[in-house]
C-alpha positions in Angstrom: -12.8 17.1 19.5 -15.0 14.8 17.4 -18.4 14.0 19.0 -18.6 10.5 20.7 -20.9 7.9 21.9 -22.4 7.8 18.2 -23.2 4.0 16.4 -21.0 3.9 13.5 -21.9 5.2 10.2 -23.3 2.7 8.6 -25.7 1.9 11.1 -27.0 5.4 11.7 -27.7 5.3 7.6 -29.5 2.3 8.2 -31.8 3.7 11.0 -32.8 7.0 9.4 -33.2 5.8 5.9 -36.8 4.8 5.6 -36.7 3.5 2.3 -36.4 -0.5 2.3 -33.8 -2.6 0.4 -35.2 -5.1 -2.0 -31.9 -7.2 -2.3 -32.2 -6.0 -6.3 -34.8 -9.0 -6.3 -36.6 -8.0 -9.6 -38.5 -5.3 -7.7 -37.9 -1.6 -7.8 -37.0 -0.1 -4.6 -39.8 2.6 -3.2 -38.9 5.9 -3.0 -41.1 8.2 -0.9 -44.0 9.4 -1.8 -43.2 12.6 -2.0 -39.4 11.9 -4.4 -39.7 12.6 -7.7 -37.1 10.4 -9.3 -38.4 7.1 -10.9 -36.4 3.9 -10.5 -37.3 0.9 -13.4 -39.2 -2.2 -12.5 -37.9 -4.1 -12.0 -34.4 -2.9 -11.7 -31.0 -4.1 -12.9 -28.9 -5.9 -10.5 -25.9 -3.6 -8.9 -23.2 -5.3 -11.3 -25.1 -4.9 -14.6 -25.4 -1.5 -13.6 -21.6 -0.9 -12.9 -20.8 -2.6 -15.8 -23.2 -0.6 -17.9 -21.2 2.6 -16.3 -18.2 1.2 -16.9 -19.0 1.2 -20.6 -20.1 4.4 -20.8 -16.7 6.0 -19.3 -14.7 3.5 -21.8 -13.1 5.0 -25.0 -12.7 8.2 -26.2 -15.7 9.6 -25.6 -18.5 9.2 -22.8 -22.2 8.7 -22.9 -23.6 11.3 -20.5 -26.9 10.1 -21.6 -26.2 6.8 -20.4 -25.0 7.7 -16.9 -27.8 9.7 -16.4 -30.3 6.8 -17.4 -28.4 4.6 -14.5 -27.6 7.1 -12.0 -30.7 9.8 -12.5 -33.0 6.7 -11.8 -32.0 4.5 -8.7 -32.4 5.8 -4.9 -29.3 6.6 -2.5 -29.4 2.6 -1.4 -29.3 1.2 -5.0 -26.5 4.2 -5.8 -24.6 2.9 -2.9 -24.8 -0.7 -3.8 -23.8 0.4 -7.6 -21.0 2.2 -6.4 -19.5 -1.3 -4.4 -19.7 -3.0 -7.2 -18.6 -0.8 -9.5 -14.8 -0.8 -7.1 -15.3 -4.5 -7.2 -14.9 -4.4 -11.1 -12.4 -1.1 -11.5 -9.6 -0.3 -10.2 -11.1 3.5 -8.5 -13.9 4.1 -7.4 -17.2 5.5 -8.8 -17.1 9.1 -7.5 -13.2 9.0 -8.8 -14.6 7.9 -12.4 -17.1 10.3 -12.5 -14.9 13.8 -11.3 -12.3 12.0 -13.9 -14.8 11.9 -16.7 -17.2 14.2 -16.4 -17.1 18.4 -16.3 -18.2 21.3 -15.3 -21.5 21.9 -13.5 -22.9 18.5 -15.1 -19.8 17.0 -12.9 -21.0 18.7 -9.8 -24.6 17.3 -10.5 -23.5 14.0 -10.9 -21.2 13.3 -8.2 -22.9 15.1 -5.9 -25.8 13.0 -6.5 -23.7 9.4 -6.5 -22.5 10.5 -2.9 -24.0 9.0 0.1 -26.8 11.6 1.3 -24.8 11.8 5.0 -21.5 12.6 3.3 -23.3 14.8 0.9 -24.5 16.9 3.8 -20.8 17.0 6.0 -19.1 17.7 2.6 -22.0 20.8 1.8 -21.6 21.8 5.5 -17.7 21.8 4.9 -17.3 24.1 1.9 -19.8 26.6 3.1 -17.8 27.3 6.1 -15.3 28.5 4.1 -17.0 30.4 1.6 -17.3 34.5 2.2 -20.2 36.5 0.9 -24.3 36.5 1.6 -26.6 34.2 3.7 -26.4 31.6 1.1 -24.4 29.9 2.8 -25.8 29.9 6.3 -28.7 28.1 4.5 -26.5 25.2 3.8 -25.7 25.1 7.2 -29.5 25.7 8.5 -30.6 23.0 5.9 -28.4 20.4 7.4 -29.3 21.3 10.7 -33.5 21.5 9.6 -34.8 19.8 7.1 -34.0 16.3 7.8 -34.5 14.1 11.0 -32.4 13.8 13.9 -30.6 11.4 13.3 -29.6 12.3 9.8 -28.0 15.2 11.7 -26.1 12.9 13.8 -25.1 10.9 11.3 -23.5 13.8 9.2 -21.7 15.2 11.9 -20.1 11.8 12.5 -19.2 11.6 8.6 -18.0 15.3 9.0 -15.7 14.6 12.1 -14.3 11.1 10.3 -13.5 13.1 7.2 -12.4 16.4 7.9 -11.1 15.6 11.6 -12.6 17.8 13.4 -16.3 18.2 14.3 -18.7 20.6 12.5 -20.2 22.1 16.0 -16.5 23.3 16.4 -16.1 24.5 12.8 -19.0 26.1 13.2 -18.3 27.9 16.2 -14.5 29.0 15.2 -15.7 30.5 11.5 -14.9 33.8 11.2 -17.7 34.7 8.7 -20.4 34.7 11.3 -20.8 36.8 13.8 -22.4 36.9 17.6 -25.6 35.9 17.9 -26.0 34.6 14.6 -22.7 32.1 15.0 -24.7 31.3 18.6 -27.5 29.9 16.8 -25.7 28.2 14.3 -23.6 26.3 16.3 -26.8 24.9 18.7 -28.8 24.0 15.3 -25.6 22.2 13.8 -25.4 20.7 17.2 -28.8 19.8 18.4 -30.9 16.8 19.0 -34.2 16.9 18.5 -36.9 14.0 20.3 -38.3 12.4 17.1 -41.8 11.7 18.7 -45.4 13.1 17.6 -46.2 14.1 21.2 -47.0 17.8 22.2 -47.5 20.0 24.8 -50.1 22.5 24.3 -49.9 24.6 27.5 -46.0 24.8 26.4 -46.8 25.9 22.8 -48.6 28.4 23.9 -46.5 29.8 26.5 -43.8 29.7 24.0 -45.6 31.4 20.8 -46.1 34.6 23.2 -42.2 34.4 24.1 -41.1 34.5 20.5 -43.7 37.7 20.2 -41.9 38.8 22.6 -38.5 38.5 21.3 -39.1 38.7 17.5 -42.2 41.5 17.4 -41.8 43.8 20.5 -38.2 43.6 21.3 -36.7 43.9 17.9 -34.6 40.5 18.7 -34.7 38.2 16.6 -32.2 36.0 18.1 -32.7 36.5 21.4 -31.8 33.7 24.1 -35.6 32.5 24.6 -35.8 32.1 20.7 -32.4 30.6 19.9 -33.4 28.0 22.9 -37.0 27.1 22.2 -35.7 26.7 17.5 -33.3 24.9 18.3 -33.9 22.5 20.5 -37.7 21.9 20.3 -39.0 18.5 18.2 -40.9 19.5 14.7 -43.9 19.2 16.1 -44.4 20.6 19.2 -42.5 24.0 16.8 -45.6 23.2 14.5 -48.0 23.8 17.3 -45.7 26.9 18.5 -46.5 28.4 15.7 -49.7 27.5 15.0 -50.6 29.2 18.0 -48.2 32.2 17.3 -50.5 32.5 14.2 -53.7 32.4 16.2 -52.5 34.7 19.0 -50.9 37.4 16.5 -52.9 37.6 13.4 -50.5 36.5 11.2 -47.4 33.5 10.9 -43.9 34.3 12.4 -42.8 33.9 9.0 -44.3 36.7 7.7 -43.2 38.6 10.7 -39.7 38.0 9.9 -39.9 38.8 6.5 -41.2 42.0 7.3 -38.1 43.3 8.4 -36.0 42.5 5.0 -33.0 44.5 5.6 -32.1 42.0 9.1 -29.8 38.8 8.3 -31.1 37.4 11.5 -34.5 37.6 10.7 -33.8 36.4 7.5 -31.7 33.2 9.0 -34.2 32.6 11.6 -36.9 32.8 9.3 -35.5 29.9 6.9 -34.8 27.3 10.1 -38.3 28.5 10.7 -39.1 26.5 7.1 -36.6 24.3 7.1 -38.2 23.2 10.0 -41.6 23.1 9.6 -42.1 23.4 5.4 -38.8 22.9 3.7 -40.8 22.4 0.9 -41.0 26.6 1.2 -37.5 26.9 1.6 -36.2 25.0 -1.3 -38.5 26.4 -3.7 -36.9 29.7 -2.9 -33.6 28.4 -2.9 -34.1 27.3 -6.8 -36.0 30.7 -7.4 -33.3 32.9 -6.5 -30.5 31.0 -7.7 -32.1 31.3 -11.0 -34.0 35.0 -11.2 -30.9 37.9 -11.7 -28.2 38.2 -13.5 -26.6 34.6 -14.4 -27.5 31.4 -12.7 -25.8 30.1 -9.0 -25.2 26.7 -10.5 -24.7 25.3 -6.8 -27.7 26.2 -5.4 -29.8 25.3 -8.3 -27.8 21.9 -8.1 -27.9 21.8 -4.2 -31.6 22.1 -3.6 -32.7 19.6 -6.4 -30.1 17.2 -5.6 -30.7 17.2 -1.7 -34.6 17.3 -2.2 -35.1 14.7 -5.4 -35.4 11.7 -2.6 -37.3 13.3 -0.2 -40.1 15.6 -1.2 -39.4 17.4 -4.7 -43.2 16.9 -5.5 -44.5 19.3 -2.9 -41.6 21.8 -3.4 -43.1 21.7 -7.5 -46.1 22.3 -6.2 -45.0 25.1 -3.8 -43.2 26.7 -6.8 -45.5 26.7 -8.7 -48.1 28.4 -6.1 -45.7 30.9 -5.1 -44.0 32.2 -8.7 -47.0 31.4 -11.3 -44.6 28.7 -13.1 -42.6 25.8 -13.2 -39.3 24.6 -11.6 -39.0 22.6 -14.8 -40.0 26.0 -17.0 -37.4 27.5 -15.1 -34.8 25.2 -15.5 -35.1 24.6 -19.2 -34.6 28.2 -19.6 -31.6 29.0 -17.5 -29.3 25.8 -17.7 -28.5 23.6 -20.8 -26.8 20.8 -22.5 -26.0 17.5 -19.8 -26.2 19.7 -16.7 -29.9 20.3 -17.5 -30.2 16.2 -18.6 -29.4 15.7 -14.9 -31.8 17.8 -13.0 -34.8 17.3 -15.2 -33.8 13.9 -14.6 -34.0 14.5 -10.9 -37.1 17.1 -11.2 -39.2 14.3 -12.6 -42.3 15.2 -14.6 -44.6 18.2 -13.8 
């Protein structure tokens, strides 16, 4: 059964998304400091907008170029109010228009990008539950679950439940592509919910960094009750602190503890809620490394991670890349991904 006892949709969006509306009063909306997309000041009102996308899909042919002028630079609350309008002028809607006009992985950019970031997440969570092969996507699932607030969690599993009827906890815990204890963890991430406060407990981060030792270094468990409990339940702070202290204690961060032992998928899955939870920013820039480095280019994670991130903090995740693997996520992109695809997530990227 579908959760319950959650304010509708449109009110949870309203709560967790920090960014405030201008009313398209002449003044570009803020995103945060850390987004890398740029919106014009001051900004067009929703209906020039929609009109100007209207244009652009009219005719034989469409400007790419122009949608990605529009879409590529207004946040999730002006995208939304451009997509009312535009169903207010046409006779479908904007996502409709854009999956009827568009193609190939520039199509997947785009409308996954015009989507509303809480049915963005349900609809990711949704198709990697039924997609078989590697822990790709288990990070989807992870990434939902970890890098994003409470109540963005909350609000995705409401979207998920009203579109797919049934809830993603349940999903999660029927799929037959994850096994015991992995599907364990999964399912109390997907259903978790964190306290949203700054406040810690010291004596309790400390007791805890020595029972993850316990479980992760000595006992060769990296899922084990006491860790699945204390990940998955425990605010991003007081987990900050954990660590910290796991560090301090142990010579070295749980992190690198987990990737020690490469060859384990639940190290490796615990490991990324480890940064999902604490430094996305580490996660995503890994994400876009390895969906780039090998043999051909995974199009969906590329897309996925810069799409998901662009609004939230791209800059540090640059920054992180560029730390970690000597380059450039835009260097990287250029050369691996081309024509009105790339157009998008440069777009997105922002300047480096």
């Amino acid at each position: 059964a579908c959760i319950h006892n959650i304010p509708p949709l449109s009110l949870l969006f309203l709560h967790f998304s920090s960014a405030p509306s201008t009313g398209r009063e002449g003044i570009a909306e803020r995103a945060p400091s850390m987004a890398s997309i740029s919106v014009p000041d001051p900004v067009p009102s929703p209906t020039e907008d929609a009109e100007n996308i209207r244009k652009a899909v009219q005719g034989w042919g469409t400007d790419e170029n122009a949608l990605i002028e529009i879409l590529g630079h207004r946040t999730a609350a002006q995208r939304a109010e451009i997509a009312v309008a535009y169903e207010g002028l046409n006779d479908k809607t904007l996502l409709r228009t854009l999956q009827d006009e568009l193609s190939g992985h520039f199509k997947g950019a785009m409308t996954l990008w015009a989507m509303d970031p809480v049915a963005r997440d349900a609809k990711l969570a949704y198709k990697a539950l039924r997609k078989k092969g590697g822990d790709r996507h288990a990070w989807v699932l992870i990434e939902v679950a970890c890098a994003s607030s409470p109540d963005h969690l909350v609000a995705v599993r409401k979207a998920y439940c009203s579109a797919y009827d049934s809830s993603l906890e349940e999903d999660v815990a029927a799929c037959s592509l994850y096994k015991e204890p992995l599907k364990q963890f999964l399912v109390r991430l997907v259903s978790s919910y964190r306290y949203a406060g700054d406040l810690v407990d010291g004596e309790l981060a400390r007791a805890e960094a020595a029972e993850l030792h316990g479980a992760v270094a000595a006992k060769k468990q990296p899922l084990h009750g006491d860790v699945v409990r204390i990940v998955s339940s425990r605010s991003k702070p007081q987990l900050k602190a954990t660590f910290e202290h796991y560090k301090r204690q142990h010579g070295k961060p749980i992190h690198e503890v987990l990737e020690g032992n490469r060859n384990d998928q639940l190290s490796a899955m615990l490991k990324t809620a480890v940064w999902c939870l604490t430094s996305p920013e580490k996660h995503f820039a890994e994400v876009i490394r390895t969906s780039i480095i090998g043999l051909g280019t995974d199009e969906e994670s590329l897309t996925r991670a810069i799409v998901s991130r662009a609004e939230v903090d791209m800059k540090k995740v640059k920054e992180e890349y560029k730390v970690r693997y000597k380059t450039t996520v835009t260097k990287d992109v250029v050369g691996d991904t081309s024509g009105y695809y790339q157009g998008i997530l440069l777009t997105l990227i922002g300047p480096e």
